[in-house]
Structures are given as C-alpha cells and as structure tokens.
Amino acid sequence: VPFALLTDFGTGSIYVGQLKGVLAALAPGHAVVDLTHEIEPQAVDEAAFLLARTFEVFPPATIFLCVVDPGVGSAREILIVEGSERRFVAPDNGLLALAIERLVEPRAFRVGAAHYHGASATFHGRDVIAPVAARLAGGTPPEALGEPVAPGDLAPSPVARPRAEAGGRRIRGRVAHIDRFGDLVTDVDANGRRLPARVRVGGHEVARAARTYADVEPGTVFTYTGSFGTVEVAARNGSAASALGVRRGVEVEVEFAFAEERRG
Amino acid sequence: VPFALLTDFGTGSIYVGQLKGVLAALAPGHAVVDLTHEIEPQAVDEAAFLLARTFEVFPPATIFLCVVDPGVGSAREILIVEGSERRFVAPDNGLLALAIERLVEPRAFRVGAAHYHGASATFHGRDVIAPVAARLAGGTPPEALGEPVAPGDLAPSPVARPRAEAGGRRIRGRVAHIDRFGDLVTDVDANGRRLPARVRVGGHEVARAARTYADVEPGTVFTYTGSFGTVEVAARNGSAASALGVRRGVEVEVEFAFAEERRG
Amino acid sequence: VPFALLTDFGTGSIYVGQLKGVLAALAPGHAVVDLTHEIEPQAVDEAAFLLARTFEVFPPATIFLCVVDPGVGSAREILIVEGSERRFVAPDNGLLALAIERLVEPRAFRVGAAHYHGASATFHGRDVIAPVAARLAGGTPPEALGEPVAPGDLAPSPVARPRAEAGGRRIRGRVAHIDRFGDLVTDVDANGRRLPARVRVGGHEVARAARTYADVEPGTVFTYTGSFGTVEVAARNGSAASALGVRRGVEVEVEFAFAEERRG
C-alpha cells in the first residue's frame, strides 16, 4: 500500500518530516511518495487541480494524504473518499472535488470525532489525517472510521469550472499551476484531439501553437497541449510567467482550431 | 530500522542524495525519511530545537543522522547518542543538547578515529556519519564504534534557554523557527495547560490569542499554542514574519493568563 | 534495485511526484532515491558533472533516471547506458558523457520507437524514461529495449573540459555547481595529491588555501579540495558566490602548488 502526500507545507518542511514519522510509527513497511508539497500556501484550488490530473499514475491501493487546510481546527470535517481502487484522506474543503469526478463509484465518509481526541488545533495532518491513513493501510475499512456521506453533500470546488463559448471552440478557464520553468498550466482540457490555436492571458495574445519546445525558436512564447492533458503556455528556454507577467489564478481564454493532426 | 535525516543542506541538494546513496549501499532495505533539510545554514540552535520537538513521533529503533556541522574537519567530535530506544549520530556541537534532555537513560559515545580514515575534510555527513549510522543499523553496538562519554561533557545548547520571570507568568525566549507560512515558532513551552495571553516580539505587541487560525479574521496577527507544544505567532492567511518584520532568533516575551479552558 | 532520480524539475515538483507514481505502479517494491532535482533548469552540463561525481556512492544495480531534457519531443534519442554494474536512462544530449568515462566497459542502447507510443510531447521522463527504467528493474535486458550504439556516437559533453597549461600546474575550468551555502564547485580535478594554491574567478584572485572551513577566520574566502574531488572556493560562514559575485558557468583558473601534505 503506497502512501502519496500532497500538501502546501513546502518541500522539506519539518511538517512533512513529522507526517512521515507518524506513518513510519503507525504503518511501517509501506512506501511513502511525495506527490508534491509545493502547493501555493492555502491554495485549495491548485491542490484540487493537480491531484485530479495526477492520481491515476499511482497504482491501485494507493492512499493519498492531502493537507491543504486553511480551516484546520474549525468545524470543517475530514473526509475519507474511496473509488477506482484508491483512497484519499483530506479536509472537506473542495480539495477532492475534481478527483472525485474521475472516480468509479466514489464513496465518502466523515472521520468520526474519536479520531480528533488529543489532536493539536493547528496540525490535523499529523494528528488526524496520518493516523487515519495508517489505519486504512492496516486494513481498517473506512466504514469503521467514519460515517458515510453523499458525495453531493461535500464542499464544492473552490473555483469555477472552465466554461465553453462559441460552440465549444472558445473556452474560458484559469492558470491553475505555474511550474518551475515558468510554464503556465491552464485548467482548459485539450481533450487529446484539438490543438490550441490562440490563448489570451494577462492582456497578451499567444497565437503561436506547437507540439513541443523544440519546435519553436528560443525565447518564443507558444501554446501546446501539456502533460496534464490541458492547454499550456511556455517560453522556450525561458519563463512564460515572467515574459507575460502572469500569476497563478488569472483568467485565460483559449480558442481551438481543428488541426490537421486531429484524431478520431 | 528507519533512518531519519536532519541537515542544513537544503532539500534536494546533491549532498542529501549522496547521503542516501551511501545508506543504500551500506545499509540497503531500510526506510530513509527526510525529517528536514531546511535548517538555516549552520543554525545549530534551530536544528536542536526542531529535533527535540519532533523525534518522538518516530518509532523506536529510528536512527537520526543530524548534519549541521560548521566545524566539519576540525577537532570537534562526532557523537552517537542513544536513549528512549532511539539513536542519534551528530557532531558534538550542541545539536543534540535539547533532545538528550528528553531521553530516558541517555548514553553517549565519541566515534573512534578509525572511522575518519579516508574521509574528506568537508563532508563528514557522507564519509563518517552515514557509514557509522549504517553500522548501527546492521547491529553493531555503539560501544564498538566509539568511547563512552558522560552526557554532561558534551557541547551545550548553543543558545540560552527561555527564562521565567514574574513567578512563571512571563517567559523570555526566542523565535526558534519560522515556517513556510511565516508563522513564528518560539521556544517558550506552552505546557498544555496555559493559553498565551500576550507576546512581545520585534517591537510589536500581539495581544490577540486564539485556539486556531479559523478563530480570527483574515489578516489578524495572533498568538496560540502551536503543534510543537510551544507558543507561536501567526497571521491568518498571511505571514506574521513579514507583517512584524521578524527574523529567526529574535527575542520574545510571552505573558500567560490562566485561561478558562485550562486543564488539571 | 534502487532507482536514483536526477532532474531539473525542482525538488517537490509535481513532475517528480508523477515519476515516482509511475515507478510505484510499474516497479513496486524498489527503493526510490532523489539524487537531486535542483539542477539549474535545462543545465545539461551541471547534471553531467554532478552525476559523474556522485553515482559511485550508489550500490551496484542502481538504475539512474536522468531527466534534464530541453529537447524533449524532438528527434533526440533516449539512451540506456550500462557499465560498472549500474544503469542509466537519459536523453542523448551529453548528460551521460562524463559518467560514461568512469564506467568499466560501458554499453549504450537507443530506446526503440515502440516505447514512445502514446507518450506526451513534453514529458518523456514520465512517459518513456520511467517505464523503461521499470522494465530494466523487472529484469528486461537493455538489448530487448533498444538498439546498441557505440559510445563514441553519443552526444558529447555540452561544455569543454578543463585544460592544463604550464606543465599541468595551471588548469582552466569552470564553476560547475554552486551549492546552498554559496560554495563554488569547479570542474578542476584536485587528484587527491595537490592543494590548490590560487584561484582566479570572476575578476577576483583567491590566494588563501586551507583544508577545511574551520581552518580560516569567519568571512574569509578560501580555496580547498572539495568533497566531489575538485577544487572549490568558499567563504567561511558566508557565501562565496555572493562575496565574489560569481554565477554558475563562469571560467576559473587554478594554480597548484605541491603542498607539504601531498601524498604518494
């Protein structure tokens, strides 16, 4: 049973170390994988996007511990969600909203009050989520750890979904993530069969589309279908975020052309 | 036998990779956990604080490799300390001073000269500490790796301890750690039963106390009992370090009130 | 079979998490070690230097996944190289050039086209390199994954090698890496038997040589033989990079004196 960790603690934070210490103590012998700890502080929407776009590369039985939790210590619940042979433990703040849509037969549970006994008021990742995940890894079923709740009753996604216009050829979305290279990752699905033609973002219009970095000249800002399956904007050998002055969360408008290489 | 690593190398530094390579070569099959590598460069006091406040979440038999070592290559010794079923390998520079106080029946050993043979002058973490830790993991007792030394003869904590005034209601300490969120973690123990009432830090007075972030308005700077068991100062949805212009190491003065929810 | 990862993704990037997810899915039960993910973006030369200087601390059978890949999606090939009981999977862009020189009987293979089927255009680390590495870990021989290629036909090192002058007492090289402490790591080999006497770098002359940090006064900029076996320049308790205003890649000129403590 691998554990996968997704937090906004910052990589190498002592908080990550403590999570792993608890897992080593309560569920020894399982692999622990850092999915990422570089979620922007308290950015539940970024966590929701990245989790939904990456959890499927992990093997069945993986237990995801997701801790982006600005409401820690308040009345917000902690959830166990299972589906598609994977399990997730996270606060009920929308972090799981996008992943749940991709699960086959998702089931959700609210962790029972007994599991908060003795917990600190500010670090439920260590004191509640990790111990609950360890119980799951040890074979305790979610039914024994909390009450079932209908997926429709969970907190919704913290940001609006991309919306289509012009018969689906134009889609408005957001910059959901910016990576280390300054590539802008949008939440606009490329659906595999369409090449983005034009992207408007931060007052700029990016009209150059290409398949990969090597297809454009150094410095060129261009759009392409990224590895998350969504539209991205990059500058070859540079940072699109710096070149365009764009930050995470800004709106984008994508126009699609039906390119020659379209499939199906 | 899990290994836990605590260094100032920076997370993802190639030095961390080398430590892990040595452990994989000399002690394969053991879990290796990053406690943190984000200790401020050469800040032995920060390492001492964080180690003492977190080692107990790790399981018995854990071996801690602690490498914050500005004196590398000089006459300073390398220690093996054991107690409370855990073991620590670290330079004798005060890094272990606070953890030792929490150990049941601590015993200390100075690593013998033979283990320095062929070591570089600047990377004893890779060349001495990791091989010694691997030997411990393989079952070699500390007695076979070094000479016993009385815990009282070890290097003391590099910074003064918090001191109580006014009959214990006012305590002077320091900002021992600042996390990614800009929360100020002090070394002033909250002892579980007291709510901090007022904190003076960096020329500011923080008079708002709360149990957790969600209990105050966004932007509010407040004090609370943090997850290390000490007094902290945070800004909800912001950085207290930025808001107050405070850096690690500055003095703090904490006043306690006996709050309604006090226990015992 | 340990996996070791070397990339420019940034530590804790979601791309690293995805690589590990693929390995957990396709090759469960193997240790995964982060060598480093802090290679400067697209700096193939830095990756080549650090890999060559560190792979030997890892145990035989280690499989290195090396992803610094500005040409991803273009015609550049992906290589499997084996030798000295270790295996490497990396783009054919010079990243392996320096490691290969240290291998006993290196053999190289170009990964076959079938392994690119269904791959994204921008993330071959996840879609090609990790699956190929998983196959190697599972026992598939490199011959079954690609066509042999003569090591001499591979892409060369992206930067010139250090060159000797004045009968070998003066060597011109480069700053190959700068660590978190601001130490300048050059690619000029110290060969164990010589103490660097003088280093010219970035318009400065560093004439103070010492064995380790503790041998000089705080703040002093000095040169020494570093833990990679090459000449380094550091400032005790400070950053040589800041003090000298030097960035990675700048030229250095090292003069050696035959010091008293020389061996052999």
PDB file of N, CA, C and O in Angstrom, chain C residues 14-54:
ATOM      1  N   ILE C  14       5.563  18.632  -8.876  1.00  0.00           N
ATOM      2  CA  ILE C  14       4.582  17.582  -9.167  1.00  0.00           C
ATOM      3  C   ILE C  14       5.116  16.631 -10.246  1.00  0.00           C
ATOM      4  O   ILE C  14       4.693  15.475 -10.312  1.00  0.00           O
ATOM      5  N   TYR C  15       6.061  17.079 -11.038  1.00  0.00           N
ATOM      6  CA  TYR C  15       6.635  16.194 -12.056  1.00  0.00           C
ATOM      7  C   TYR C  15       7.441  15.072 -11.399  1.00  0.00           C
ATOM      8  O   TYR C  15       7.442  13.941 -11.863  1.00  0.00           O
ATOM      9  N   VAL C  16       8.129  15.405 -10.324  1.00  0.00           N
ATOM     10  CA  VAL C  16       8.849  14.374  -9.572  1.00  0.00           C
ATOM     11  C   VAL C  16       7.842  13.382  -8.982  1.00  0.00           C
ATOM     12  O   VAL C  16       8.040  12.166  -9.054  1.00  0.00           O
ATOM     13  N   GLY C  17       6.759  13.908  -8.425  1.00  0.00           N
ATOM     14  CA  GLY C  17       5.729  13.045  -7.872  1.00  0.00           C
ATOM     15  C   GLY C  17       5.170  12.085  -8.909  1.00  0.00           C
ATOM     16  O   GLY C  17       4.932  10.906  -8.618  1.00  0.00           O
ATOM     17  N   GLN C  18       4.986  12.561 -10.130  1.00  0.00           N
ATOM     18  CA  GLN C  18       4.455  11.697 -11.187  1.00  0.00           C
ATOM     19  C   GLN C  18       5.454  10.601 -11.569  1.00  0.00           C
ATOM     20  O   GLN C  18       5.082   9.452 -11.768  1.00  0.00           O
ATOM     21  N   LEU C  19       6.740  10.970 -11.675  1.00  0.00           N
ATOM     22  CA  LEU C  19       7.765   9.948 -11.940  1.00  0.00           C
ATOM     23  C   LEU C  19       7.671   8.831 -10.903  1.00  0.00           C
ATOM     24  O   LEU C  19       7.714   7.644 -11.232  1.00  0.00           O
ATOM     25  N   LYS C  20       7.547   9.233  -9.645  1.00  0.00           N
ATOM     26  CA  LYS C  20       7.522   8.233  -8.566  1.00  0.00           C
ATOM     27  C   LYS C  20       6.240   7.423  -8.598  1.00  0.00           C
ATOM     28  O   LYS C  20       6.237   6.236  -8.265  1.00  0.00           O
ATOM     29  N   GLY C  21       5.145   8.063  -8.994  1.00  0.00           N
ATOM     30  CA  GLY C  21       3.898   7.326  -9.132  1.00  0.00           C
ATOM     31  C   GLY C  21       4.006   6.250 -10.198  1.00  0.00           C
ATOM     32  O   GLY C  21       3.557   5.115 -10.004  1.00  0.00           O
ATOM     33  N   VAL C  22       4.626   6.590 -11.328  1.00  0.00           N
ATOM     34  CA  VAL C  22       4.805   5.599 -12.398  1.00  0.00           C
ATOM     35  C   VAL C  22       5.689   4.456 -11.909  1.00  0.00           C
ATOM     36  O   VAL C  22       5.390   3.274 -12.149  1.00  0.00           O
ATOM     37  N   LEU C  23       6.757   4.778 -11.210  1.00  0.00           N
ATOM     38  CA  LEU C  23       7.638   3.711 -10.702  1.00  0.00           C
ATOM     39  C   LEU C  23       6.906   2.842  -9.679  1.00  0.00           C
ATOM     40  O   LEU C  23       7.052   1.619  -9.668  1.00  0.00           O
ATOM     41  N   ALA C  24       6.103   3.472  -8.825  1.00  0.00           N
ATOM     42  CA  ALA C  24       5.336   2.688  -7.840  1.00  0.00           C
ATOM     43  C   ALA C  24       4.350   1.759  -8.532  1.00  0.00           C
ATOM     44  O   ALA C  24       4.072   0.656  -8.052  1.00  0.00           O
ATOM     45  N   ALA C  25       3.819   2.208  -9.674  1.00  0.00           N
ATOM     46  CA  ALA C  25       2.826   1.395 -10.385  1.00  0.00           C
ATOM     47  C   ALA C  25       3.493   0.276 -11.182  1.00  0.00           C
ATOM     48  O   ALA C  25       3.008  -0.852 -11.205  1.00  0.00           O
ATOM     49  N   LEU C  26       4.603   0.579 -11.843  1.00  0.00           N
ATOM     50  CA  LEU C  26       5.200  -0.380 -12.782  1.00  0.00           C
ATOM     51  C   LEU C  26       6.322  -1.200 -12.169  1.00  0.00           C
ATOM     52  O   LEU C  26       6.670  -2.264 -12.692  1.00  0.00           O
ATOM     53  N   ALA C  27       6.908  -0.712 -11.088  1.00  0.00           N
ATOM     54  CA  ALA C  27       8.015  -1.442 -10.477  1.00  0.00           C
ATOM     55  C   ALA C  27       7.924  -1.313  -8.963  1.00  0.00           C
ATOM     56  O   ALA C  27       8.820  -0.762  -8.323  1.00  0.00           O
ATOM     57  N   PRO C  28       6.839  -1.826  -8.375  1.00  0.00           N
ATOM     58  CA  PRO C  28       6.666  -1.642  -6.930  1.00  0.00           C
ATOM     59  C   PRO C  28       7.735  -2.395  -6.136  1.00  0.00           C
ATOM     60  O   PRO C  28       8.302  -3.384  -6.602  1.00  0.00           O
ATOM     61  N   GLY C  29       8.005  -1.894  -4.952  1.00  0.00           N
ATOM     62  CA  GLY C  29       8.884  -2.620  -4.046  1.00  0.00           C
ATOM     63  C   GLY C  29      10.339  -2.238  -4.155  1.00  0.00           C
ATOM     64  O   GLY C  29      11.167  -2.756  -3.405  1.00  0.00           O
ATOM     65  N   HIS C  30      10.666  -1.321  -5.069  1.00  0.00           N
ATOM     66  CA  HIS C  30      12.055  -0.879  -5.162  1.00  0.00           C
ATOM     67  C   HIS C  30      12.225   0.463  -4.460  1.00  0.00           C
ATOM     68  O   HIS C  30      11.320   1.301  -4.485  1.00  0.00           O
ATOM     69  N   ALA C  31      13.399   0.686  -3.888  1.00  0.00           N
ATOM     70  CA  ALA C  31      13.678   1.972  -3.261  1.00  0.00           C
ATOM     71  C   ALA C  31      13.837   3.042  -4.339  1.00  0.00           C
ATOM     72  O   ALA C  31      14.389   2.778  -5.405  1.00  0.00           O
ATOM     73  N   VAL C  32      13.342   4.237  -4.050  1.00  0.00           N
ATOM     74  CA  VAL C  32      13.499   5.366  -4.966  1.00  0.00           C
ATOM     75  C   VAL C  32      14.224   6.473  -4.203  1.00  0.00           C
ATOM     76  O   VAL C  32      13.743   6.918  -3.166  1.00  0.00           O
ATOM     77  N   VAL C  33      15.384   6.872  -4.707  1.00  0.00           N
ATOM     78  CA  VAL C  33      16.221   7.858  -4.038  1.00  0.00           C
ATOM     79  C   VAL C  33      16.326   9.104  -4.909  1.00  0.00           C
ATOM     80  O   VAL C  33      16.607   9.011  -6.100  1.00  0.00           O
ATOM     81  N   ASP C  34      16.090  10.263  -4.306  1.00  0.00           N
ATOM     82  CA  ASP C  34      16.311  11.522  -5.008  1.00  0.00           C
ATOM     83  C   ASP C  34      17.790  11.864  -4.960  1.00  0.00           C
ATOM     84  O   ASP C  34      18.310  12.196  -3.891  1.00  0.00           O
ATOM     85  N   LEU C  35      18.468  11.781  -6.094  1.00  0.00           N
ATOM     86  CA  LEU C  35      19.860  12.244  -6.115  1.00  0.00           C
ATOM     87  C   LEU C  35      19.849  13.764  -6.033  1.00  0.00           C
ATOM     88  O   LEU C  35      20.385  14.355  -5.118  1.00  0.00           O
ATOM     89  N   THR C  36      19.193  14.404  -6.972  1.00  0.00           N
ATOM     90  CA  THR C  36      18.842  15.815  -6.833  1.00  0.00           C
ATOM     91  C   THR C  36      17.866  16.189  -7.935  1.00  0.00           C
ATOM     92  O   THR C  36      17.877  15.589  -9.015  1.00  0.00           O
ATOM     93  N   HIS C  37      17.006  17.168  -7.625  1.00  0.00           N
ATOM     94  CA  HIS C  37      16.129  17.745  -8.640  1.00  0.00           C
ATOM     95  C   HIS C  37      16.422  19.227  -8.805  1.00  0.00           C
ATOM     96  O   HIS C  37      15.656  19.947  -9.422  1.00  0.00           O
ATOM     97  N   GLU C  38      17.542  19.669  -8.252  1.00  0.00           N
ATOM     98  CA  GLU C  38      17.863  21.096  -8.229  1.00  0.00           C
ATOM     99  C   GLU C  38      18.861  21.491  -9.309  1.00  0.00           C
ATOM    100  O   GLU C  38      19.507  22.537  -9.201  1.00  0.00           O
ATOM    101  N   ILE C  39      19.006  20.668 -10.337  1.00  0.00           N
ATOM    102  CA  ILE C  39      19.796  21.099 -11.477  1.00  0.00           C
ATOM    103  C   ILE C  39      19.180  22.395 -12.010  1.00  0.00           C
ATOM    104  O   ILE C  39      17.953  22.516 -12.086  1.00  0.00           O
ATOM    105  N   GLU C  40      20.022  23.363 -12.344  1.00  0.00           N
ATOM    106  CA  GLU C  40      19.505  24.604 -12.929  1.00  0.00           C
ATOM    107  C   GLU C  40      18.683  24.237 -14.164  1.00  0.00           C
ATOM    108  O   GLU C  40      19.086  23.373 -14.936  1.00  0.00           O
ATOM    109  N   PRO C  41      17.529  24.885 -14.371  1.00  0.00           N
ATOM    110  CA  PRO C  41      16.690  24.466 -15.491  1.00  0.00           C
ATOM    111  C   PRO C  41      17.476  24.341 -16.797  1.00  0.00           C
ATOM    112  O   PRO C  41      18.168  25.276 -17.197  1.00  0.00           O
ATOM    113  N   GLN C  42      17.386  23.161 -17.402  1.00  0.00           N
ATOM    114  CA  GLN C  42      17.968  22.872 -18.708  1.00  0.00           C
ATOM    115  C   GLN C  42      19.502  22.863 -18.735  1.00  0.00           C
ATOM    116  O   GLN C  42      20.108  22.850 -19.804  1.00  0.00           O
ATOM    117  N   ALA C  43      20.130  22.840 -17.565  1.00  0.00           N
ATOM    118  CA  ALA C  43      21.596  22.872 -17.499  1.00  0.00           C
ATOM    119  C   ALA C  43      22.157  21.456 -17.587  1.00  0.00           C
ATOM    120  O   ALA C  43      22.511  20.830 -16.583  1.00  0.00           O
ATOM    121  N   VAL C  44      22.247  20.950 -18.807  1.00  0.00           N
ATOM    122  CA  VAL C  44      22.733  19.597 -19.028  1.00  0.00           C
ATOM    123  C   VAL C  44      24.160  19.451 -18.483  1.00  0.00           C
ATOM    124  O   VAL C  44      24.532  18.406 -17.947  1.00  0.00           O
ATOM    125  N   ASP C  45      24.963  20.494 -18.604  1.00  0.00           N
ATOM    126  CA  ASP C  45      26.351  20.409 -18.141  1.00  0.00           C
ATOM    127  C   ASP C  45      26.431  20.211 -16.631  1.00  0.00           C
ATOM    128  O   ASP C  45      27.260  19.448 -16.135  1.00  0.00           O
ATOM    129  N   GLU C  46      25.582  20.898 -15.871  1.00  0.00           N
ATOM    130  CA  GLU C  46      25.601  20.727 -14.421  1.00  0.00           C
ATOM    131  C   GLU C  46      25.194  19.301 -14.052  1.00  0.00           C
ATOM    132  O   GLU C  46      25.792  18.663 -13.191  1.00  0.00           O
ATOM    133  N   ALA C  47      24.171  18.801 -14.731  1.00  0.00           N
ATOM    134  CA  ALA C  47      23.726  17.428 -14.468  1.00  0.00           C
ATOM    135  C   ALA C  47      24.831  16.437 -14.781  1.00  0.00           C
ATOM    136  O   ALA C  47      25.072  15.486 -14.023  1.00  0.00           O
ATOM    137  N   ALA C  48      25.522  16.652 -15.892  1.00  0.00           N
ATOM    138  CA  ALA C  48      26.593  15.730 -16.298  1.00  0.00           C
ATOM    139  C   ALA C  48      27.700  15.714 -15.249  1.00  0.00           C
ATOM    140  O   ALA C  48      28.208  14.650 -14.869  1.00  0.00           O
ATOM    141  N   PHE C  49      28.071  16.886 -14.764  1.00  0.00           N
ATOM    142  CA  PHE C  49      29.121  16.983 -13.749  1.00  0.00           C
ATOM    143  C   PHE C  49      28.713  16.278 -12.462  1.00  0.00           C
ATOM    144  O   PHE C  49      29.444  15.447 -11.919  1.00  0.00           O
ATOM    145  N   LEU C  50      27.521  16.600 -11.954  1.00  0.00           N
ATOM    146  CA  LEU C  50      27.117  16.064 -10.653  1.00  0.00           C
ATOM    147  C   LEU C  50      26.884  14.556 -10.719  1.00  0.00           C
ATOM    148  O   LEU C  50      27.234  13.830  -9.789  1.00  0.00           O
ATOM    149  N   LEU C  51      26.317  14.091 -11.809  1.00  0.00           N
ATOM    150  CA  LEU C  51      26.115  12.645 -11.933  1.00  0.00           C
ATOM    151  C   LEU C  51      27.451  11.907 -11.908  1.00  0.00           C
ATOM    152  O   LEU C  51      27.620  10.925 -11.173  1.00  0.00           O
ATOM    153  N   ALA C  52      28.391  12.405 -12.699  1.00  0.00           N
ATOM    154  CA  ALA C  52      29.681  11.712 -12.804  1.00  0.00           C
ATOM    155  C   ALA C  52      30.419  11.687 -11.463  1.00  0.00           C
ATOM    156  O   ALA C  52      31.164  10.751 -11.162  1.00  0.00           O
ATOM    157  N   ARG C  53      30.192  12.719 -10.646  1.00  0.00           N
ATOM    158  CA  ARG C  53      30.925  12.841  -9.387  1.00  0.00           C
ATOM    159  C   ARG C  53      30.223  12.175  -8.211  1.00  0.00           C
ATOM    160  O   ARG C  53      30.718  12.249  -7.081  1.00  0.00           O
ATOM    161  N   THR C  54      29.054  11.609  -8.429  1.00  0.00           N
ATOM    162  CA  THR C  54      28.306  11.063  -7.296  1.00  0.00           C
ATOM    163  C   THR C  54      27.767   9.650  -7.519  1.00  0.00           C
ATOM    164  O   THR C  54      27.410   8.983  -6.546  1.00  0.00           O
TER     165      THR C  54
END
